[in-house]
Tab-separated table of C-alpha atoms in Angstrom:
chain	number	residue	atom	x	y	z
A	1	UNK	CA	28.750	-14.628	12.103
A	2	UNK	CA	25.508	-16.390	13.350
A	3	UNK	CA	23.400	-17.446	10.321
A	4	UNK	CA	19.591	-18.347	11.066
A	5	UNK	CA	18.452	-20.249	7.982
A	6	UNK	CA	15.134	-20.307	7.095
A	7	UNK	CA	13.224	-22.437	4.474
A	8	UNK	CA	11.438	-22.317	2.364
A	9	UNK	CA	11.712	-19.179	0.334
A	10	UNK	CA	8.490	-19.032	-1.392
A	11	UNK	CA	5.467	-21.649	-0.872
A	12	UNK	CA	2.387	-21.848	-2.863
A	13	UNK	CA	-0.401	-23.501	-1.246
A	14	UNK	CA	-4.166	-24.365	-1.895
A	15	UNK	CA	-6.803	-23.072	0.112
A	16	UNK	CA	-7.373	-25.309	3.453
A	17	UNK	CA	-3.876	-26.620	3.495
A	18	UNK	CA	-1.429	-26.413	5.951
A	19	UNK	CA	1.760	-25.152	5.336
A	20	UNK	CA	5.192	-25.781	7.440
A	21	UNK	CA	7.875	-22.973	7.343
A	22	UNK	CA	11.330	-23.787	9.374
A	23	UNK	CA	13.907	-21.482	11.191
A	24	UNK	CA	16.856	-23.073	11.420
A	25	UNK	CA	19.870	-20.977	14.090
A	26	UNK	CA	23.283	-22.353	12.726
A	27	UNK	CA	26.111	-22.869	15.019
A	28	UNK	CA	24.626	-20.879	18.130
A	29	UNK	CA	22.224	-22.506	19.963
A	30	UNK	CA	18.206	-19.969	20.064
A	31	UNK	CA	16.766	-20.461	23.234
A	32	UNK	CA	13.955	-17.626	22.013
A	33	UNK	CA	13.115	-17.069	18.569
A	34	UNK	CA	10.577	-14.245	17.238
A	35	UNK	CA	8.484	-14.981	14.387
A	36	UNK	CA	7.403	-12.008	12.286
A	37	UNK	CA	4.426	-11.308	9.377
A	38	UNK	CA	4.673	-8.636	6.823
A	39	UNK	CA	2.021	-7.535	4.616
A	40	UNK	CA	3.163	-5.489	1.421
A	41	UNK	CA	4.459	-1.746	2.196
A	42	UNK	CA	3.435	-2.441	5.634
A	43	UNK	CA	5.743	-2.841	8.553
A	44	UNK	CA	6.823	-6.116	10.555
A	45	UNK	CA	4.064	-7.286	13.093
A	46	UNK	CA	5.373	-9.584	15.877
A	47	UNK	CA	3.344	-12.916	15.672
A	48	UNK	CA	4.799	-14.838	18.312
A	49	UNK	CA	7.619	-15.375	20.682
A	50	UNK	CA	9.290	-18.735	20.529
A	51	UNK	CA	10.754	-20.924	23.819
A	52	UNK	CA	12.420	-23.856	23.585
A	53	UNK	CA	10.627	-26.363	25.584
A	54	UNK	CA	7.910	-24.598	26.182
A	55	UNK	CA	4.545	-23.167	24.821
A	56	UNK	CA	4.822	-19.693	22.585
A	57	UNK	CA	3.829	-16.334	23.635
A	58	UNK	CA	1.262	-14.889	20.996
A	59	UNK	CA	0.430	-11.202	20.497
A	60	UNK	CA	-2.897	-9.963	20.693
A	61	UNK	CA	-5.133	-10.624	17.973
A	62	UNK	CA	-2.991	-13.676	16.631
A	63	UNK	CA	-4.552	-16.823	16.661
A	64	UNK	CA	-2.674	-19.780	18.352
A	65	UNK	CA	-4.892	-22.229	16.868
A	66	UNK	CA	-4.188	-20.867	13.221
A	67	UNK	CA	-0.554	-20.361	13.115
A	68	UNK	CA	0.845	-23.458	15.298
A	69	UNK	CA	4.434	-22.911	16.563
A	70	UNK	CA	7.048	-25.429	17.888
A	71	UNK	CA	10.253	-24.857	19.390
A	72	UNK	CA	11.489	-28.771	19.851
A	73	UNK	CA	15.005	-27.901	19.950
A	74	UNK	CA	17.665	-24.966	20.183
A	75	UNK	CA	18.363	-24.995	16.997
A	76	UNK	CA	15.127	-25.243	15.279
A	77	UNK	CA	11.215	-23.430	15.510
A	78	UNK	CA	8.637	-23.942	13.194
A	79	UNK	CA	5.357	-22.158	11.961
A	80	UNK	CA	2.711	-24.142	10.448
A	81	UNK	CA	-0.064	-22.176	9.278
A	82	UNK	CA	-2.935	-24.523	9.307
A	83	UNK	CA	-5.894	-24.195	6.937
A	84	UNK	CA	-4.624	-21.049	5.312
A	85	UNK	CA	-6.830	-18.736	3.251
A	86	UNK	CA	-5.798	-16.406	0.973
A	87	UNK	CA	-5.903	-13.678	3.616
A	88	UNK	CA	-3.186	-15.777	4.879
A	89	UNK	CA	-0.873	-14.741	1.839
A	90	UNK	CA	2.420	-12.865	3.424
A	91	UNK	CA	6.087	-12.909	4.504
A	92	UNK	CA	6.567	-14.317	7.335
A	93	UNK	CA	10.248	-13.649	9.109
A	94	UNK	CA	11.850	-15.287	11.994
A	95	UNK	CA	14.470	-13.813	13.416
A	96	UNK	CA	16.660	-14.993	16.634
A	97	UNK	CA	18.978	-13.122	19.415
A	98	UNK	CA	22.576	-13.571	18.402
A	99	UNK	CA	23.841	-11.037	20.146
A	100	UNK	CA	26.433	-11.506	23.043
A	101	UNK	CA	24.720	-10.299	26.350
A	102	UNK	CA	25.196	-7.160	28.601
A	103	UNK	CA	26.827	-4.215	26.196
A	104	UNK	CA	29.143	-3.410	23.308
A	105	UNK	CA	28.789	-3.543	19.263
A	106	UNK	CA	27.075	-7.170	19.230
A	107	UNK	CA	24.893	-7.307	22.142
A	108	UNK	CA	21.930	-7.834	21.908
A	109	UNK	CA	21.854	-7.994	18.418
A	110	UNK	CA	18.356	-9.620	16.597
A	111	UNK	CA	19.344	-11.272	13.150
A	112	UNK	CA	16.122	-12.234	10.683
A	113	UNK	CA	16.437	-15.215	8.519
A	114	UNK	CA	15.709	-14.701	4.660
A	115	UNK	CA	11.369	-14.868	5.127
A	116	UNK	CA	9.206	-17.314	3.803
A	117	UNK	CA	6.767	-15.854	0.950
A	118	UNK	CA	3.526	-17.921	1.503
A	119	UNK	CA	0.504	-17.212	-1.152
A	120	UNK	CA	-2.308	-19.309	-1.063
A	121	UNK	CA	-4.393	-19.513	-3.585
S	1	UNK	CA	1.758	1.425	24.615
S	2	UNK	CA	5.241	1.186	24.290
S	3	UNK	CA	6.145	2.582	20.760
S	4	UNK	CA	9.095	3.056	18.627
S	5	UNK	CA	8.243	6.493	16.043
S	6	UNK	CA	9.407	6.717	12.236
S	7	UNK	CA	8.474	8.892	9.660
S	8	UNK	CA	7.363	6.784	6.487
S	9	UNK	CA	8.736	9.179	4.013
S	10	UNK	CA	9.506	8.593	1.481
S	11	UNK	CA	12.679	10.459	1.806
S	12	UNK	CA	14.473	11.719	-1.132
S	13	UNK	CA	18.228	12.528	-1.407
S	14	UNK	CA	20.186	13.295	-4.082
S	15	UNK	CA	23.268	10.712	-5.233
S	16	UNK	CA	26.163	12.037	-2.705
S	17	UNK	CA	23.722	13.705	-0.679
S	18	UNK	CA	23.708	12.748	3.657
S	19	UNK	CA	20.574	11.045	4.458
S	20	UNK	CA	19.006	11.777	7.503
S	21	UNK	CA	17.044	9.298	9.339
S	22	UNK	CA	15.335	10.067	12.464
S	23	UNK	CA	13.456	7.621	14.987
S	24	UNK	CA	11.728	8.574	18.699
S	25	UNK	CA	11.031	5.744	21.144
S	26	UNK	CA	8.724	5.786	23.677
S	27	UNK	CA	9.901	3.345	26.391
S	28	UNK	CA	12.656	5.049	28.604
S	29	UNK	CA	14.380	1.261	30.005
S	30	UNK	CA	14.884	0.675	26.341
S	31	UNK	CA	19.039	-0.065	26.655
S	32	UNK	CA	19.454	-0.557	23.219
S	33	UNK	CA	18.619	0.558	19.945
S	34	UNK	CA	19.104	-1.091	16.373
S	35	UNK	CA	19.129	0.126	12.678
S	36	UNK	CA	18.425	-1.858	10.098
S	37	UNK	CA	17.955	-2.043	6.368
S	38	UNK	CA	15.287	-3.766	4.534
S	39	UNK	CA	15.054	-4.224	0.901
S	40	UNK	CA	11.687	-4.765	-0.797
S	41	UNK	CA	10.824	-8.072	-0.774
S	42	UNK	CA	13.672	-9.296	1.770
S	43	UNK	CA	14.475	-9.745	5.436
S	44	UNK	CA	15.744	-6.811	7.547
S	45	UNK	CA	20.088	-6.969	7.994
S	46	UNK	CA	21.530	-5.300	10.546
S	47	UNK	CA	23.154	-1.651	9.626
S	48	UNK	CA	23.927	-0.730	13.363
S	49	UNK	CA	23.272	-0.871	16.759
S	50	UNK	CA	23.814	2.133	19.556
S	51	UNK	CA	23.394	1.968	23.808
S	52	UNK	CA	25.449	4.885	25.053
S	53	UNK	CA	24.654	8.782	24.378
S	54	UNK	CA	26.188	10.185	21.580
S	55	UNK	CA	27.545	9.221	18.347
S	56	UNK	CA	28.587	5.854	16.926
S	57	UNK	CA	30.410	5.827	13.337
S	58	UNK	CA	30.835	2.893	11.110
S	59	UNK	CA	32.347	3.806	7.112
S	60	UNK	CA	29.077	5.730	5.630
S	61	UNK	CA	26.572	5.658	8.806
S	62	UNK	CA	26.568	6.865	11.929
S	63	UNK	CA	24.330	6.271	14.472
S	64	UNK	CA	23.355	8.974	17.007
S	65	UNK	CA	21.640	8.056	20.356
S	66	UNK	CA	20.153	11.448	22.741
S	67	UNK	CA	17.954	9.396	25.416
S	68	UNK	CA	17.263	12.980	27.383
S	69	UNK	CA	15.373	13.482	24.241
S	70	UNK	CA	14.369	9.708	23.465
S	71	UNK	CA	15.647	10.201	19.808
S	72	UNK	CA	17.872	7.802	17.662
S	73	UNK	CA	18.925	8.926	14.253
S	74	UNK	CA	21.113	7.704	11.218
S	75	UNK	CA	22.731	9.444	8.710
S	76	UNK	CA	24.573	7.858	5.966
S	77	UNK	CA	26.901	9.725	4.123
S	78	UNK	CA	27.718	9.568	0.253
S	79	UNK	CA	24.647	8.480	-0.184
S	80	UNK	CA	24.324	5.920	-3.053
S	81	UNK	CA	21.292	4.438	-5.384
S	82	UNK	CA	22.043	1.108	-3.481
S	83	UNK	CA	21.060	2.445	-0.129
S	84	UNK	CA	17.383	3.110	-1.649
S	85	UNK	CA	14.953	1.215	1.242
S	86	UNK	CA	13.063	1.024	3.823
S	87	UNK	CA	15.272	1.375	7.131
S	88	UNK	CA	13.501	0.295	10.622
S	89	UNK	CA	14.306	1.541	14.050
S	90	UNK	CA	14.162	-0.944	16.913
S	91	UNK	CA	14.604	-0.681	20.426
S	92	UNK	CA	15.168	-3.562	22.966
S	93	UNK	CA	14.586	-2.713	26.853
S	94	UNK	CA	16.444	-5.619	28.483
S	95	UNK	CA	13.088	-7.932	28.182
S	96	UNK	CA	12.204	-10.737	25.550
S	97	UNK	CA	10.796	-7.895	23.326
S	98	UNK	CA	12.118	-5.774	20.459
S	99	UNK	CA	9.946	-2.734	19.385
S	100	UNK	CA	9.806	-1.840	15.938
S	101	UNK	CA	8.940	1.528	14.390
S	102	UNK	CA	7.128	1.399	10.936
S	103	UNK	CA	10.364	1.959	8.947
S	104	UNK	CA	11.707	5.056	6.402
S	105	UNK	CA	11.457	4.513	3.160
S	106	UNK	CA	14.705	6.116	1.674
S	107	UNK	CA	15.308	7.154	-2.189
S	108	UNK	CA	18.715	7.893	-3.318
S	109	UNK	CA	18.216	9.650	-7.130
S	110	UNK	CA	21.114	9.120	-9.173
């Protein structure tokens, strides 16, 4: 089935860097891609919405400036978190439609790549 | 506020038990509604997904979808130590958007 890779894993970072995570959609092509944070026990939050070609949709309260996302291709978005603090420090998911359209046991279907622990220290 | 409604449990079931899993949704467009599984420290996978009234079974879950009553459920049957999680409701109304509920946090005691 459709596999959306995402690297890396686990990143440990110093206060005031930036820090690059990649979401990778393998052999189906992500016109969209969501990109997700999740503090500990807490649920998913929706950062952003991610269009190829385009400029991404942020949610309320997220700041564009801060987490900088790029959808260059259809295969491939990326989050950089710029100057992170340690309130930074979280899992951040993206996750892509690879669901067929219209109805039936695949549509619509939203698959989540592995997540990307970031802690900065 | 469109809003997708879990209880946070935790939920506790006995080894063998049926788990019961239940999950209100606010938006009535939603067309589509999604279980899925989350263990600590990893991604959400995909249990099962539901559009049409009624029940949908696959091996120990089935997925039941009343949208008179704007309530999704899932029960999994046999339950085992291995389905101990947090399981998240989401529902997706046709846009760009999927709505999340907060996710049950289920505990199967062997």
């Amino acid at each position: 089935g459709a596999v959306v890779s995402q690297h890396p894993s686990w990143v440990i970072c110093k206060s005031g860097t930036s820090v690059k995570i990649e979401c990778r959609s393998l052999d189906f092509q992500a016109t969209t891609m969501f990109w997700y944070r999740q503090f500990p026990k807490q649920s998913l939050m929706l950062m952003a919405t991610s269009n190829e070609g385009s400029k991404a949709t942020y949610e309320q309260g997220v700041e564009k400036d801060k987490f900088l996302i790029n959808h260059a291709s259809l295969t491939l978005s990326t989050l950089t978190v710029t100057s992170a603090h340690p309130e930074d420090s979280s899992f951040y998911i993206c996750s892509a439609k690879t669901g067929t359209s219209g109805r039936g046991a695949r549509a619509n279907v939203l698959t989540f790549g592995a997540g990307s622990r970031l802690t900065v220290l | 506020q469109k809003e997708v409604e879990q209880n946070s449990g935790p939920l506790s079931v006995p080894e063998g038990a049926i788990a019961s899993l239940n999950c209100t949704y606010s938006d009535r467009v939603s067309q589509s509604f999604f279980w899925y599984r989350q263990y600590s420290g990893k991604s959400p996978e995909l249990i099962m997904s539901i559009y049409s009234n009624g029940d949908k079974e696959d091996g120990r879950f089935t997925a039941q979808l009343n949208k008179a009553s704007q309530y999704v459920s899932l029960l999994i049957r046999d339950s085992q130590p291995s389905d101990s999680a947090t399981y998240l409701c989401a529902s997706w109304a046709g846009t760009y958007k999927y709505i999340f509920g907060t996710g049950t946090r289920l505990k199967v005691l062997a």
